[in-house]
Amino acid sequence: MTASTASPSQCLHVELDARRYPIHVGPGLLDDPAMLVPYLAGRQVMIVTNETVAPRYLERLKRALSGDDRDVREIVLPDGEHTKTLASVERIWDALLAAGFNRRCTLVALGGGVIGDMAGFAAACYQRGVAFVQVPTTLLSQVDSSVGGKTGVNHPRGKNMIGAFWQPRAVVIDTQTLTTLPSRELSAGLAEVIKYGLIHDIEFLAWLESRMTALRALDAEALTEAILRSCAIKAEIVAADETEQGQRALLNLGHTFGHAIEAHQGYGNWLHGEAVGAGMAMAAELSRRLGWLDDAEVARVEALIVHAGLPVTAPAAMSGDDFLATMRLDKKNIDARLRLVLLSRLGEACIHDATPPDMLDALLADFPRH
Amino acid sequence: MTASTASPSQCLHVELDARRYPIHVGPGLLDDPAMLVPYLAGRQVMIVTNETVAPRYLERLKRALSGDDRDVREIVLPDGEHTKTLASVERIWDALLAAGFNRRCTLVALGGGVIGDMAGFAAACYQRGVAFVQVPTTLLSQVDSSVGGKTGVNHPRGKNMIGAFWQPRAVVIDTQTLTTLPSRELSAGLAEVIKYGLIHDIEFLAWLESRMTALRALDAEALTEAILRSCAIKAEIVAADETEQGQRALLNLGHTFGHAIEAHQGYGNWLHGEAVGAGMAMAAELSRRLGWLDDAEVARVEALIVHAGLPVTAPAAMSGDDFLATMRLDKKNIDARLRLVLLSRLGEACIHDATPPDMLDALLADFPRH
């Protein structure tokens, strides 16, 4: 018996690039062939995973995918952002060719965002494109990488510089995989969940306030709903802006300040979601100084970020100039004008390139440190 | 003054994958900014070429692309099929990143099929896809790679195993570049031109018979027409079959026999087009034995292939079993049944998987050798 019969899973259909695929969310889906097998292109299946995830979930996923004369193999890569290189993707291609896999094979990504990005890119370019199924096992990848089709690897000169847009045939999210996720990483994923509420849906924001304790206690129903609503908001924003000119930039709330923190502290010392948490607090405070939020609303935003287990203060060692040095390089900027994603009100974001320099300098100087 | 004012160029519009792009054909187009500049995405331009082509055409192309504050750079790779590797494509990505090129850059491929395949793949995956313009300088790449969007590189375990579909913004074919092409390579390109007539257009076949002398003498008007008609036929076949299941296989006339010759003789000893020439003669003869062509029609096919400067006999050292060893691996085969592209009549091809084994064995045994 699979857990999904005990606690029914839910499903969202994403429609992008003239393709349509389902995101299945619920507890125990990793064991459920019905959630996986319909999306395989043929009998050849290659699971791409890493050394952290494999001992926990690989055998269960393999069992669910096996049967009917299927040839299910795996490639287990090292863990970590530093492995997100073309050399790792070449290892996937080598494994596919050594196995004699043809154009009707399917790649299944089992792991977090790094595994999903690499397996998706490998699928996009193997024999000019093969089927791809995502089984994301971190909250961040479940709410971020499930929608948008971005795949790729880092280059010594920049993150995600080499890649392709490639949509999965299905995304299968087993909320039980979050039980083995370090709580710091759960909180980091919650930063992106909160972001979706802040930029697009004040009702979802209120729901998060009421359910944050349940989410951090890994309540399956709360997680399922949070993930589905997050994916639905991202799908709506991406669909409205497939060329990535306007709306989609709103997904970067907190990210401009956050990237500055990550870059200054060294990637990996602050988790991405932790930096985004502090960054969203900074964006909320700047929105207040521009007259768009009141004190109570900023306090509400900060309380929710704190409740998720995330920082709302910047690193002690970081000066205003340290922030500006990275922020000036942000891709959103046009003609050297800083463009920031801010909150025009709770549940609605905007792109703003006219923050008075004095106001920004003051915020960066006096925003609380820890 | 550009040559195109003296001898007007012609243009074909290709519509595939919901994209539309022009193929401009004529003498002197390499020098004509009007044929190139409208298709650039922004001011950053990277020409990808090789050591053979660069001394002849790079400076002229650079001059045509320059001006208006454009930043035109080049990367010059070694020449040859053995360079068609992921490592070469990495060199292109390194050059783009070292130059600080962003998502609005344009890659321009100047060279034959190898350069086009690598530059196209580099464009497909640089920052998840940038603009691409093709300036093919061999007859084979002009009539073959201009349509279909196939890009990619070889892997030690197989040709074209890693790649992507990526359409160019424009293809600019300067027929004058064929004046520096070795005549053996011109003939090899003519094999594919003849193929289009044989599989799809008996009028084009008759036109080729009347204009073959002019084509081999590099008559600009004849070349322009042959290239345009070839691209138009390929575009029609590809459009009818974007998923590559049926019609598109007809483009492989002569290729199953031809690949066996190339593989047996070692790639590069027979040019691809030479092997296709002999392979088309074999396909015509087998079609005769099946009762689909008469003696005079086979003689007509052979005469045209000979007139193009191509072989119509197989290598002396190759046995029937040598042919079968490679032919059994052909991707078109289904369930170990040999599938061959044959001529149901002149100007019409079919896929046939019911050739009596004795008949095929006899053909492979008694087909003339040299």
XYZ file of C-alpha atoms in Angstrom:
740
model
C 0.000 0.000 0.000
C 1.328 3.421 -0.827
C 0.949 6.400 1.432
C -0.924 8.200 -1.293
C -3.972 6.035 -0.701
C -3.946 7.051 2.964
C -3.481 10.739 2.279
C -4.501 11.555 -1.282
C -1.985 13.485 -3.330
C -2.888 16.604 -5.236
C -1.984 17.668 -8.720
C -1.374 20.943 -10.559
C -1.050 21.146 -14.330
C 1.518 23.560 -15.699
C 1.153 24.807 -19.253
C 4.207 26.516 -20.713
C 6.004 26.544 -24.071
C 2.990 24.794 -25.630
C 3.666 21.837 -23.334
C 1.594 20.672 -20.412
C 2.839 18.625 -17.502
C 1.570 17.674 -14.053
C 3.110 18.432 -10.670
C 2.010 15.697 -8.275
C 2.395 16.550 -4.579
C 1.750 14.370 -1.546
C 3.264 12.002 0.991
C 4.736 8.700 -0.236
C 4.647 9.428 -3.984
C 8.222 8.151 -4.397
C 6.869 4.609 -3.912
C 3.943 4.962 -6.226
C 4.440 3.602 -9.759
C 1.181 5.259 -10.835
C 2.790 8.662 -10.269
C 5.929 7.828 -12.226
C 5.526 5.124 -14.860
C 3.016 6.950 -17.103
C 5.649 9.614 -17.797
C 8.438 7.336 -19.008
C 9.141 7.546 -22.739
C 10.270 3.932 -23.114
C 11.884 1.097 -21.240
C 15.281 2.750 -20.670
C 15.417 4.802 -17.447
C 18.430 6.546 -15.900
C 18.046 7.915 -12.373
C 20.415 10.817 -11.681
C 21.029 11.382 -7.969
C 23.774 12.224 -5.478
C 25.653 10.547 -2.647
C 23.506 12.160 0.062
C 20.112 11.319 -1.408
C 20.923 7.873 -2.877
C 21.238 5.966 0.431
C 17.830 7.301 1.528
C 15.625 7.108 -1.541
C 17.316 5.495 -4.528
C 16.228 1.903 -3.907
C 12.640 2.904 -3.221
C 12.447 4.945 -6.429
C 14.120 2.164 -8.421
C 11.584 -0.334 -7.154
C 8.691 1.939 -8.146
C 10.155 2.383 -11.653
C 11.012 -1.277 -12.259
C 8.930 -3.975 -13.898
C 7.574 -4.469 -17.421
C 11.029 -5.298 -18.752
C 12.309 -1.817 -17.941
C 16.060 -1.233 -17.796
C 16.481 1.087 -14.785
C 19.992 2.335 -14.052
C 21.440 5.061 -11.891
C 24.307 7.486 -11.788
C 25.264 8.774 -8.348
C 27.157 12.084 -8.393
C 28.863 13.848 -5.480
C 26.716 16.360 -3.561
C 27.038 20.135 -3.580
C 26.836 23.275 -5.706
C 30.528 22.899 -6.627
C 29.611 19.736 -8.580
C 27.242 21.693 -10.853
C 29.687 21.650 -13.753
C 29.786 20.559 -17.358
C 32.145 17.758 -16.285
C 29.363 16.256 -14.120
C 26.902 16.458 -17.011
C 29.464 14.736 -19.225
C 29.496 11.890 -16.686
C 25.734 11.551 -17.173
C 26.126 11.483 -20.974
C 28.946 8.925 -20.679
C 26.723 6.719 -18.511
C 23.822 6.976 -20.987
C 26.051 6.040 -23.920
C 27.806 3.245 -22.009
C 24.342 1.822 -21.261
C 23.448 2.064 -24.952
C 20.434 4.277 -24.181
C 18.614 5.680 -27.212
C 16.343 8.644 -27.901
C 13.411 6.991 -26.142
C 15.140 6.883 -22.766
C 14.010 8.910 -19.730
C 16.167 10.740 -17.196
C 14.757 10.931 -13.674
C 16.302 13.545 -11.364
C 16.237 12.484 -7.703
C 17.626 15.235 -5.473
C 17.691 18.984 -4.951
C 18.144 21.864 -7.348
C 21.699 20.984 -8.380
C 20.714 17.443 -9.444
C 17.592 18.734 -11.191
C 19.491 21.410 -13.113
C 22.176 18.973 -14.258
C 19.877 16.064 -15.113
C 17.557 18.432 -16.979
C 20.437 19.836 -19.005
C 21.738 16.323 -19.717
C 18.243 15.362 -20.941
C 17.941 18.523 -23.067
C 21.113 17.722 -25.019
C 21.322 13.904 -25.070
C 20.683 12.948 -28.695
C 19.143 16.432 -29.058
C 16.587 15.924 -26.289
C 15.068 13.040 -24.310
C 12.324 12.715 -21.711
C 12.863 14.116 -18.219
C 11.022 13.556 -14.925
C 11.811 15.499 -11.754
C 11.603 14.048 -8.249
C 12.796 17.014 -6.175
C 13.703 16.206 -2.569
C 14.333 19.650 -1.068
C 11.673 22.257 -0.365
C 13.645 24.836 -2.345
C 13.747 22.693 -5.491
C 10.119 21.657 -5.030
C 8.830 25.239 -5.026
C 11.447 26.788 -7.318
C 12.774 24.314 -9.909
C 9.448 22.563 -10.561
C 8.294 25.412 -12.767
C 10.173 27.352 -15.435
C 12.176 24.745 -17.307
C 15.549 26.251 -16.474
C 18.370 23.721 -16.598
C 22.128 24.139 -16.697
C 25.486 24.267 -15.027
C 27.891 26.839 -13.647
C 31.029 28.055 -15.417
C 34.113 29.305 -13.559
C 33.111 32.787 -14.759
C 29.480 32.682 -13.659
C 26.539 30.716 -12.288
C 24.128 29.011 -14.717
C 26.007 30.326 -17.734
C 25.590 27.112 -19.783
C 22.159 25.544 -20.055
C 18.866 25.136 -21.845
C 15.148 25.523 -21.318
C 13.755 21.997 -21.070
C 10.383 21.111 -19.586
C 9.878 17.928 -17.572
C 7.191 15.400 -18.496
C 6.147 15.401 -14.858
C 7.269 16.598 -11.433
C 6.665 14.160 -8.586
C 7.013 15.719 -5.129
C 7.005 13.344 -2.178
C 6.530 15.553 0.879
C 7.919 12.767 3.091
C 11.378 13.373 1.611
C 11.371 16.600 3.635
C 11.565 14.568 6.854
C 15.243 13.906 6.131
C 16.002 17.469 5.078
C 18.104 19.442 7.616
C 15.803 21.975 9.296
C 18.069 24.816 8.184
C 17.378 23.812 4.574
C 13.656 23.526 5.259
C 13.705 27.117 6.504
C 15.679 28.184 3.441
C 12.963 26.678 1.234
C 10.298 28.484 3.249
C 11.927 31.798 2.288
C 10.833 31.208 -1.309
C 7.373 30.100 -0.176
C 6.953 33.342 1.789
C 8.191 35.246 -1.250
C 5.300 33.937 -3.369
C 2.816 35.214 -0.808
C 4.516 38.602 -0.520
C 4.709 39.297 -4.250
C 1.419 37.860 -5.437
C -1.126 36.593 -2.909
C -1.987 38.197 0.400
C -4.395 35.375 1.242
C -1.586 32.859 0.855
C 0.508 35.117 3.106
C -2.183 34.995 5.793
C -2.482 31.216 5.353
C 1.295 30.905 5.835
C 1.079 32.922 9.058
C -1.526 30.504 10.379
C 0.240 27.349 9.185
C 3.934 28.130 9.702
C 4.143 25.988 12.842
C 2.541 23.057 11.004
C 4.883 23.523 8.053
C 7.976 23.455 10.232
C 6.567 20.345 11.962
C 6.309 18.765 8.458
C 2.533 18.403 8.500
C 1.885 16.635 5.177
C -1.313 18.468 4.341
C 0.176 21.886 5.081
C 3.293 21.085 3.052
C 1.227 19.830 0.117
C -0.833 23.003 0.066
C 2.169 25.322 0.478
C 4.039 23.608 -2.346
C 1.068 23.548 -4.716
C 0.197 27.196 -4.117
C 3.837 28.222 -4.567
C 4.137 26.304 -7.841
C 0.817 27.723 -9.051
C 1.946 31.305 -8.397
C 5.277 30.721 -10.120
C 3.517 29.119 -13.106
C 1.163 32.083 -13.380
C 4.013 34.595 -13.327
C 6.211 32.640 -15.746
C 3.330 32.053 -18.177
C 2.634 35.794 -18.235
C 6.248 36.450 -19.153
C 7.945 33.618 -20.992
C 10.581 35.928 -22.414
C 11.678 37.033 -18.952
C 11.439 40.765 -19.526
C 8.986 42.002 -16.944
C 6.805 40.125 -14.424
C 9.293 37.307 -13.981
C 11.740 39.693 -12.345
C 9.259 39.956 -9.462
C 10.361 36.446 -8.485
C 13.598 38.116 -7.403
C 12.092 39.831 -4.334
C 14.811 39.854 -1.674
C 17.307 38.343 -4.113
C 19.286 41.466 -4.979
C 20.081 42.155 -1.322
C 20.360 38.401 -0.760
C 22.894 37.823 -3.541
C 25.033 40.593 -2.096
C 25.017 38.806 1.257
C 25.814 35.414 -0.311
C 28.632 36.862 -2.419
C 30.146 38.751 0.516
C 29.897 35.843 2.946
C 31.047 33.258 0.399
C 28.463 31.019 -1.255
C 27.337 28.232 1.058
C 28.055 29.994 4.343
C 24.671 31.634 4.236
C 22.180 29.391 2.500
C 20.481 31.049 -0.453
C 17.131 31.030 1.366
C 18.643 32.584 4.494
C 20.065 35.442 2.446
C 16.696 35.840 0.684
C 14.992 35.972 4.103
C 17.180 38.874 5.236
C 16.886 40.409 1.750
C 13.074 40.358 1.892
C 13.213 42.087 5.284
C 15.414 44.773 3.711
C 13.087 45.127 0.706
C 10.101 45.485 3.059
C 11.891 48.162 5.090
C 12.884 50.105 1.954
C 9.273 49.850 0.745
C 8.210 51.394 4.081
C 10.662 54.274 3.667
C 9.193 54.893 0.199
C 5.802 55.161 1.874
C 4.318 51.940 0.480
C 4.110 49.837 3.658
C 3.378 50.959 7.218
C 5.250 49.946 10.364
C 2.765 47.216 11.238
C 3.063 45.614 7.791
C 6.855 45.553 7.967
C 6.629 44.006 11.434
C 4.243 41.396 10.023
C 6.672 40.490 7.228
C 9.577 40.250 9.648
C 7.616 38.120 12.096
C 6.746 35.612 9.384
C 10.372 35.389 8.215
C 11.510 34.877 11.817
C 8.755 32.311 12.340
C 10.173 30.363 9.347
C 13.533 30.190 11.140
C 15.242 32.748 8.954
C 17.389 35.827 9.699
C 15.964 39.343 9.352
C 19.274 41.097 9.922
C 22.349 41.500 7.743
C 25.838 40.157 8.490
C 27.704 42.271 11.015
C 30.829 42.509 8.865
C 29.026 43.901 5.824
C 29.159 47.637 5.047
C 26.806 49.561 2.795
C 29.541 49.662 0.170
C 29.867 45.899 0.372
C 26.191 45.664 -0.585
C 26.463 48.169 -3.411
C 29.530 46.507 -4.913
C 27.496 43.364 -5.717
C 24.161 45.079 -6.334
C 25.616 47.200 -9.119
C 26.384 43.992 -11.065
C 22.786 42.750 -10.887
C 21.371 41.590 -14.237
C 18.150 43.565 -13.674
C 20.005 46.880 -13.840
C 19.722 48.881 -17.043
C 22.234 51.605 -17.930
C 23.811 51.547 -14.461
C 20.458 52.323 -12.774
C 19.848 50.024 -9.822
C 16.548 48.196 -10.258
C 15.044 46.684 -7.141
C 12.032 44.464 -6.579
C 10.011 46.090 -3.799
C 6.552 45.719 -2.277
C 4.003 48.235 -3.538
C 1.820 46.671 -0.842
C 1.564 43.287 0.866
C 0.811 40.687 -1.810
C 2.004 42.902 -4.668
C 5.510 43.597 -5.894
C 6.939 46.080 -8.367
C 10.236 46.820 -10.074
C 11.582 50.189 -8.984
C 14.568 52.024 -10.417
C 14.068 55.415 -8.798
C 14.970 54.856 -5.169
C 16.732 58.076 -4.063
C 20.412 57.134 -3.649
C 20.490 58.775 -0.180
C 17.583 56.625 0.946
C 19.236 53.428 -0.252
C 22.580 54.405 1.284
C 20.856 55.100 4.602
C 19.025 51.765 4.542
C 22.229 49.853 3.791
C 24.043 51.734 6.559
C 21.459 51.521 9.334
C 19.672 48.222 8.604
C 20.166 46.011 11.678
C 23.222 43.727 11.718
C 23.883 40.683 13.851
C 29.412 48.101 -54.210
C 28.470 44.602 -53.271
C 28.190 41.777 -55.744
C 24.555 41.393 -54.850
C 23.674 44.561 -56.717
C 25.347 43.174 -59.854
C 23.717 39.745 -59.573
C 20.643 39.899 -57.382
C 20.496 37.381 -54.569
C 17.477 35.247 -53.927
C 15.748 34.375 -50.706
C 13.768 31.444 -49.319
C 11.826 31.654 -46.075
C 11.859 28.584 -43.872
C 9.098 28.138 -41.315
C 9.754 25.499 -38.665
C 9.168 25.165 -34.928
C 6.911 28.235 -35.071
C 9.935 30.231 -36.168
C 10.571 31.760 -39.558
C 13.941 32.634 -40.974
C 15.357 33.559 -44.378
C 17.985 31.742 -46.410
C 19.693 34.327 -48.614
C 21.634 32.893 -51.551
C 23.798 34.673 -54.107
C 27.286 35.795 -55.033
C 29.079 38.256 -52.764
C 26.647 38.172 -49.822
C 29.529 37.816 -47.347
C 30.363 41.485 -47.994
C 26.840 42.758 -47.754
C 25.853 44.241 -44.381
C 22.219 44.323 -45.513
C 22.181 40.515 -45.559
C 23.717 40.159 -42.104
C 23.154 43.105 -39.785
C 19.337 42.880 -39.575
C 19.678 39.469 -37.930
C 21.997 40.455 -35.084
C 20.346 40.459 -31.652
C 22.514 43.238 -30.205
C 25.923 44.814 -30.481
C 27.946 41.783 -29.308
C 28.928 39.464 -32.176
C 31.165 36.383 -32.036
C 32.254 34.843 -35.340
C 33.068 31.142 -34.997
C 35.303 29.847 -37.800
C 38.273 27.568 -38.468
C 41.897 27.855 -39.531
C 41.148 26.980 -43.164
C 38.288 29.415 -43.697
C 39.544 32.314 -41.560
C 42.426 33.428 -43.863
C 40.031 33.564 -46.820
C 36.841 35.122 -45.472
C 37.096 36.238 -41.859
C 38.220 39.816 -42.462
C 35.585 40.390 -45.143
C 32.818 39.096 -42.887
C 34.123 41.124 -39.954
C 34.088 44.269 -42.043
C 30.496 43.631 -43.131
C 29.418 43.099 -39.510
C 31.277 46.071 -38.029
C 30.068 49.592 -37.428
C 27.358 51.094 -35.233
C 29.455 50.523 -32.112
C 29.305 46.763 -32.563
C 31.800 44.595 -30.691
C 32.762 41.928 -33.269
C 35.128 39.194 -32.097
C 36.171 35.845 -33.479
C 37.222 32.421 -32.315
C 39.248 30.383 -34.796
C 39.139 26.620 -34.190
C 41.181 23.900 -35.903
C 39.633 22.339 -39.018
C 38.198 18.838 -39.347
C 35.503 16.410 -38.149
C 37.820 15.278 -35.307
C 37.458 18.760 -33.750
C 33.662 18.377 -33.455
C 33.827 17.761 -29.713
C 32.389 19.181 -26.536
C 35.879 20.492 -25.741
C 35.738 22.735 -28.839
C 32.301 24.026 -27.839
C 33.677 24.775 -24.371
C 36.322 26.931 -26.050
C 33.515 28.932 -27.669
C 31.731 29.358 -24.313
C 35.016 30.369 -22.647
C 35.567 32.996 -25.354
C 32.034 34.361 -24.939
C 32.414 34.643 -21.171
C 35.916 36.087 -21.393
C 34.484 38.761 -23.708
C 31.694 39.434 -21.191
C 29.026 38.670 -23.800
C 25.449 38.622 -22.519
C 22.166 37.080 -23.605
C 21.759 39.574 -26.432
C 24.908 38.453 -28.243
C 24.892 36.734 -31.640
C 27.032 33.818 -32.785
C 27.894 33.762 -36.490
C 29.122 30.449 -37.911
C 31.551 30.919 -40.819
C 32.576 27.562 -42.278
C 31.274 24.114 -43.163
C 29.034 21.685 -41.350
C 31.384 21.073 -38.428
C 31.633 24.785 -37.614
C 27.880 25.247 -38.063
C 27.016 22.305 -35.815
C 29.366 23.464 -33.053
C 28.511 27.170 -33.210
C 24.804 26.324 -33.272
C 25.128 24.117 -30.214
C 27.195 26.770 -28.440
C 24.435 29.311 -29.211
C 21.686 26.925 -28.078
C 23.220 26.540 -24.612
C 24.995 29.850 -23.931
C 22.961 31.487 -21.169
C 20.158 29.098 -22.200
C 20.083 30.288 -25.799
C 21.328 33.233 -27.863
C 20.952 34.340 -31.476
C 22.653 32.392 -34.227
C 23.404 33.234 -37.882
C 24.861 30.732 -40.328
C 27.275 31.627 -43.126
C 27.988 28.168 -44.606
C 30.966 28.008 -46.964
C 30.741 24.453 -48.332
C 28.090 23.203 -50.741
C 27.280 20.315 -48.394
C 26.561 22.609 -45.446
C 24.687 25.051 -47.679
C 22.203 22.423 -48.882
C 22.136 20.231 -45.765
C 22.734 22.206 -42.552
C 20.768 25.305 -43.599
C 17.480 23.578 -42.812
C 16.517 21.387 -39.859
C 18.038 23.097 -36.843
C 20.251 20.182 -35.885
C 23.300 21.224 -33.882
C 25.726 19.223 -31.779
C 29.002 17.419 -31.349
C 30.363 13.892 -31.516
C 31.098 11.695 -28.512
C 33.784 8.996 -28.528
C 30.891 6.511 -28.558
C 28.942 8.024 -31.427
C 28.454 10.854 -33.904
C 26.146 13.756 -33.015
C 25.241 12.195 -29.674
C 25.224 15.514 -27.778
C 23.297 18.422 -29.215
C 20.147 20.474 -29.489
C 17.627 21.683 -32.024
C 18.296 25.379 -32.516
C 17.099 27.432 -35.462
C 19.236 30.196 -36.939
C 17.909 33.738 -37.316
C 19.156 33.685 -40.882
C 21.326 31.670 -43.248
C 23.515 33.708 -45.583
C 24.987 31.691 -48.448
C 27.634 33.416 -50.559
C 28.021 31.234 -53.660
C 31.424 32.804 -54.320
C 32.833 30.972 -51.295
C 32.555 27.811 -53.395
C 35.345 29.091 -55.676
C 37.862 28.185 -52.973
C 36.269 24.826 -52.159
C 38.306 21.803 -53.378
C 36.505 20.303 -56.394
C 36.250 16.947 -54.611
C 34.211 18.654 -51.879
C 32.063 20.439 -54.445
C 31.224 17.045 -55.951
C 30.469 15.650 -52.490
C 27.969 18.481 -51.957
C 26.399 17.758 -55.345
C 25.589 14.247 -54.128
C 23.088 15.735 -51.675
C 21.724 18.083 -54.346
C 21.096 15.110 -56.660
C 19.485 13.294 -53.738
C 16.823 16.008 -53.391
C 15.907 15.603 -57.055
C 15.798 11.819 -56.841
C 13.584 11.628 -53.753
C 11.208 14.493 -54.380
C 11.335 16.392 -57.669
C 11.862 14.872 -61.100
C 11.827 18.324 -62.720
C 14.706 19.374 -60.505
C 16.465 16.154 -61.529
C 16.077 17.061 -65.198
C 17.238 20.603 -64.459
C 20.351 19.169 -62.754
C 21.091 17.031 -65.822
C 21.014 20.131 -68.003
C 22.984 22.341 -65.580
C 25.566 19.967 -64.090
C 28.365 21.341 -66.264
C 27.478 24.888 -65.222
C 27.328 23.866 -61.558
C 30.772 22.284 -61.654
C 32.061 25.414 -63.418
C 30.648 27.416 -60.472
C 28.131 29.377 -62.502
C 26.607 31.688 -59.889
C 23.076 31.574 -61.231
C 23.052 27.778 -61.474
C 24.503 27.422 -57.972
C 21.961 29.836 -56.530
C 19.084 27.914 -58.058
C 20.441 24.483 -57.075
C 20.971 25.592 -53.463
C 17.576 27.269 -53.149
C 15.692 24.316 -54.630
C 17.603 21.884 -52.398
C 16.833 23.913 -49.265
C 13.188 24.257 -50.302
C 12.811 20.492 -50.726
C 14.481 19.801 -47.387
C 12.298 22.407 -45.682
C 9.157 20.843 -47.153
C 10.142 17.354 -45.976
C 11.239 18.481 -42.514
C 8.105 20.584 -42.019
C 5.945 17.570 -42.849
C 7.747 15.550 -40.207
C 9.168 17.588 -37.368
C 9.279 14.587 -35.075
C 11.482 12.636 -37.476
C 9.379 9.503 -37.677
C 8.486 9.106 -41.332
C 9.121 11.395 -44.319
C 12.354 12.737 -42.925
C 13.982 9.322 -43.257
C 13.678 9.774 -47.038
C 16.519 12.298 -46.751
C 18.708 9.236 -46.103
C 18.565 7.958 -49.692
C 21.965 6.356 -50.371
C 23.060 6.968 -46.800
C 22.627 3.427 -45.435
C 24.905 1.958 -48.118
C 27.051 5.104 -47.900
C 27.582 4.906 -44.134
C 28.687 1.291 -44.539
C 31.306 2.428 -47.072
C 32.471 5.322 -44.853
C 32.682 3.088 -41.780
C 34.563 0.344 -43.635
C 36.987 2.687 -45.364
C 37.550 4.840 -42.287
C 35.758 8.184 -42.017
C 37.448 10.840 -44.154
C 39.002 8.500 -46.713
C 35.807 8.543 -48.704
C 34.072 11.889 -48.325
C 30.503 11.545 -47.041
C 29.114 12.769 -50.372
C 31.242 10.311 -52.348
C 29.892 7.427 -50.292
C 26.355 8.791 -50.738
C 26.952 8.935 -54.505
C 27.872 5.248 -54.644
C 25.084 4.489 -52.157
C 22.468 6.187 -54.350
C 23.677 4.116 -57.314
C 23.207 0.993 -55.181
C 19.745 2.111 -54.046
C 18.755 2.749 -57.682
C 19.994 -0.682 -58.750
C 18.128 -2.394 -55.898
C 15.002 -0.418 -56.834
C 15.409 -1.794 -60.394
C 15.666 -5.357 -59.107
C 12.459 -4.790 -57.155
C 10.834 -3.789 -60.444
C 10.413 -0.085 -59.622
C 12.926 1.430 -62.082
C 13.867 0.281 -65.557
C 17.393 -0.095 -66.981
C 17.280 3.295 -68.680
C 16.285 5.058 -65.454
C 19.120 3.443 -63.507
C 21.534 4.438 -66.274
C 20.181 7.991 -66.062
C 20.775 8.107 -62.292
C 24.294 6.728 -62.653
C 25.152 9.136 -65.452
C 24.138 12.123 -63.323
C 26.172 10.900 -60.361
C 29.197 10.360 -62.634
C 28.625 13.777 -64.202
C 28.837 15.290 -60.700
C 32.300 13.757 -60.306
C 31.212 11.019 -57.924
C 31.808 7.252 -57.792
C 29.065 4.780 -58.779
C 30.993 1.694 -57.698
C 31.801 0.299 -54.257
C 35.276 -0.130 -52.756
C 37.090 -3.190 -54.117
C 38.020 -4.454 -50.671
C 34.431 -4.491 -49.326
C 32.470 -7.746 -49.144
C 28.726 -8.130 -48.850
C 29.167 -9.037 -45.190
C 31.163 -5.851 -44.661
C 28.138 -3.916 -45.869
C 25.675 -5.867 -43.739
C 27.758 -5.522 -40.568
C 27.250 -1.732 -40.591
C 23.784 -1.703 -42.155
C 22.369 -3.847 -39.343
C 23.241 -1.033 -36.870
C 21.315 1.613 -38.809
C 18.980 3.730 -36.670
C 16.128 3.325 -39.154
C 15.896 -0.434 -38.501
C 13.057 -1.652 -36.302
C 13.206 -5.053 -34.594
C 16.258 -6.186 -36.564
C 14.455 -5.627 -39.896
C 16.635 -3.721 -42.346
C 14.843 -0.609 -43.531
C 16.147 0.965 -46.725
C 15.270 4.177 -48.523
C 14.660 3.223 -52.154
C 13.186 4.842 -55.254
C 9.576 3.901 -55.973
C 10.200 5.881 -59.181
C 12.425 8.757 -60.240
C 11.515 11.750 -58.097
C 9.833 9.668 -55.382
C 11.382 7.694 -52.539
C 9.955 5.198 -50.074
C 11.038 3.333 -46.955
C 11.148 -0.390 -47.606
C 11.691 -3.121 -45.045
C 10.738 -6.162 -47.129
C 13.629 -6.551 -49.538
C 14.083 -10.329 -49.944
C 17.337 -11.171 -48.123
C 18.591 -13.112 -51.159
C 18.076 -10.119 -53.404
C 19.978 -7.821 -51.035
C 22.790 -10.373 -50.618
C 23.081 -10.705 -54.391
C 23.207 -6.915 -54.865
C 25.898 -6.521 -52.232
C 27.887 -9.381 -53.791
C 27.661 -8.419 -57.446
C 27.425 -4.630 -57.388
C 30.443 -3.300 -59.344
C 33.634 -2.608 -57.372
C 36.621 -0.496 -58.347
